[in-house]
Structures are given as structure tokens and as C-alpha cells.
GROMACS .gro file of C-alpha atoms in nm:
model
   71
    1MET     CA    1   0.000   0.000   0.000
    2GLN     CA    2   0.299   0.230   0.034
    3ALA     CA    3   0.330   0.249  -0.344
    4LEU     CA    4  -0.035   0.351  -0.374
    5ILE     CA    5   0.018   0.630  -0.122
    6TRP     CA    6   0.331   0.759  -0.296
    7VAL     CA    7   0.182   0.748  -0.644
    8GLY     CA    8  -0.128   0.925  -0.512
    9ALA     CA    9   0.086   1.191  -0.345
   10VAL     CA   10   0.274   1.253  -0.670
   11LEU     CA   11  -0.052   1.284  -0.862
   12ALA     CA   12  -0.189   1.525  -0.603
   13VAL     CA   13   0.122   1.744  -0.631
   14VAL     CA   14   0.102   1.738  -1.011
   15GLY     CA   15  -0.261   1.850  -0.988
   16LEU     CA   16  -0.164   2.127  -0.749
   17GLY     CA   17   0.109   2.240  -0.987
   18GLY     CA   18  -0.142   2.253  -1.270
   19LEU     CA   19  -0.374   2.467  -1.062
   20ALA     CA   20  -0.088   2.704  -0.980
   21TRP     CA   21  -0.008   2.729  -1.351
   22CYS     CA   22  -0.374   2.807  -1.426
   23ILE     CA   23  -0.378   3.085  -1.167
   24ARG     CA   24  -0.057   3.237  -1.305
   25GLU     CA   25  -0.185   3.224  -1.665
   26GLY     CA   26  -0.520   3.369  -1.560
   27LEU     CA   27  -0.349   3.662  -1.395
   28ARG     CA   28  -0.143   3.721  -1.709
   29LEU     CA   29  -0.463   3.758  -1.911
   30ARG     CA   30  -0.561   4.066  -1.714
   31SER     CA   31  -0.328   4.296  -1.907
   32PRO     CA   32  -0.519   4.571  -2.091
   33ASP     CA   33  -0.346   4.521  -2.428
   34ARG     CA   34  -0.514   4.184  -2.495
   35LYS     CA   35  -0.789   4.150  -2.752
   36PRO     CA   36  -1.118   3.994  -2.637
   37GLU     CA   37  -1.097   3.712  -2.893
   38GLU     CA   38  -0.749   3.619  -2.774
   39ILE     CA   39  -0.869   3.619  -2.414
   40ARG     CA   40  -1.162   3.389  -2.500
   41THR     CA   41  -0.934   3.147  -2.684
   42ARG     CA   42  -0.683   3.130  -2.401
   43LEU     CA   43  -0.958   3.096  -2.140
   44ARG     CA   44  -1.098   2.792  -2.322
   45LYS     CA   45  -0.758   2.624  -2.304
   46LEU     CA   46  -0.715   2.734  -1.944
   47ASN     CA   47  -1.054   2.590  -1.854
   48ALA     CA   48  -0.959   2.248  -1.992
   49VAL     CA   49  -0.626   2.248  -1.810
   50ASN     CA   50  -0.800   2.356  -1.490
   51PHE     CA   51  -1.049   2.068  -1.506
   52ALA     CA   52  -0.767   1.821  -1.580
   53SER     CA   53  -0.565   1.952  -1.285
   54VAL     CA   54  -0.857   1.928  -1.046
   55GLY     CA   55  -0.931   1.575  -1.167
   56THR     CA   56  -0.568   1.469  -1.131
   57GLY     CA   57  -0.548   1.614  -0.782
   58PHE     CA   58  -0.872   1.445  -0.682
   59ILE     CA   59  -0.760   1.105  -0.811
   60GLY     CA   60  -0.429   1.146  -0.631
   61LEU     CA   61  -0.594   1.233  -0.301
   62ALA     CA   62  -0.837   0.944  -0.342
   63MET     CA   63  -0.544   0.708  -0.399
   64VAL     CA   64  -0.376   0.835  -0.084
   65ALA     CA   65  -0.697   0.788   0.116
   66VAL     CA   66  -0.746   0.432  -0.016
   67GLY     CA   67  -0.382   0.350   0.059
   68VAL     CA   68  -0.413   0.478   0.415
   69ILE     CA   69  -0.741   0.295   0.476
   70LEU     CA   70  -0.614  -0.036   0.337
   71GLY     CA   71  -0.267  -0.005   0.489
   0.00000   0.00000   0.00000
């Protein structure tokens, strides 16, 4: 069960890193020289990455919880 806990912890950290990247990119979009169409396009990509990061973090935390319960 130790391997399950470690793999889950790595996935949770990867998900957290993805969320941090999304926040940083979202803050970059606030500059006034951006065109609205460019902002919409980048927000669509950012939305997909955000959902993937949340999902990865959730799966990682679930793996850690299962590893702790079974171990």
C-alpha cells in the first residue's frame, strides 16, 4: 500500500502544480493590451487544463486515502 500512497501523493502534487499554472496564466490575461478574442481562446484552453488539474489532484488524493485505509 505504500506504493499507492506515494503514487497518489505525486498525482496530487502534479494537480496542485497545474492549478498554480492556471492561476498564473489567468493573472497574465488581465493585461489591458489583450484582444477579447485572444482572451476567450486562451480561457478555453485554461478551462480544460483547470479541469484536468482538479481531476488529477482528486484522483491522487483518493489514492492516498485508499492507501491509508487499506494499509
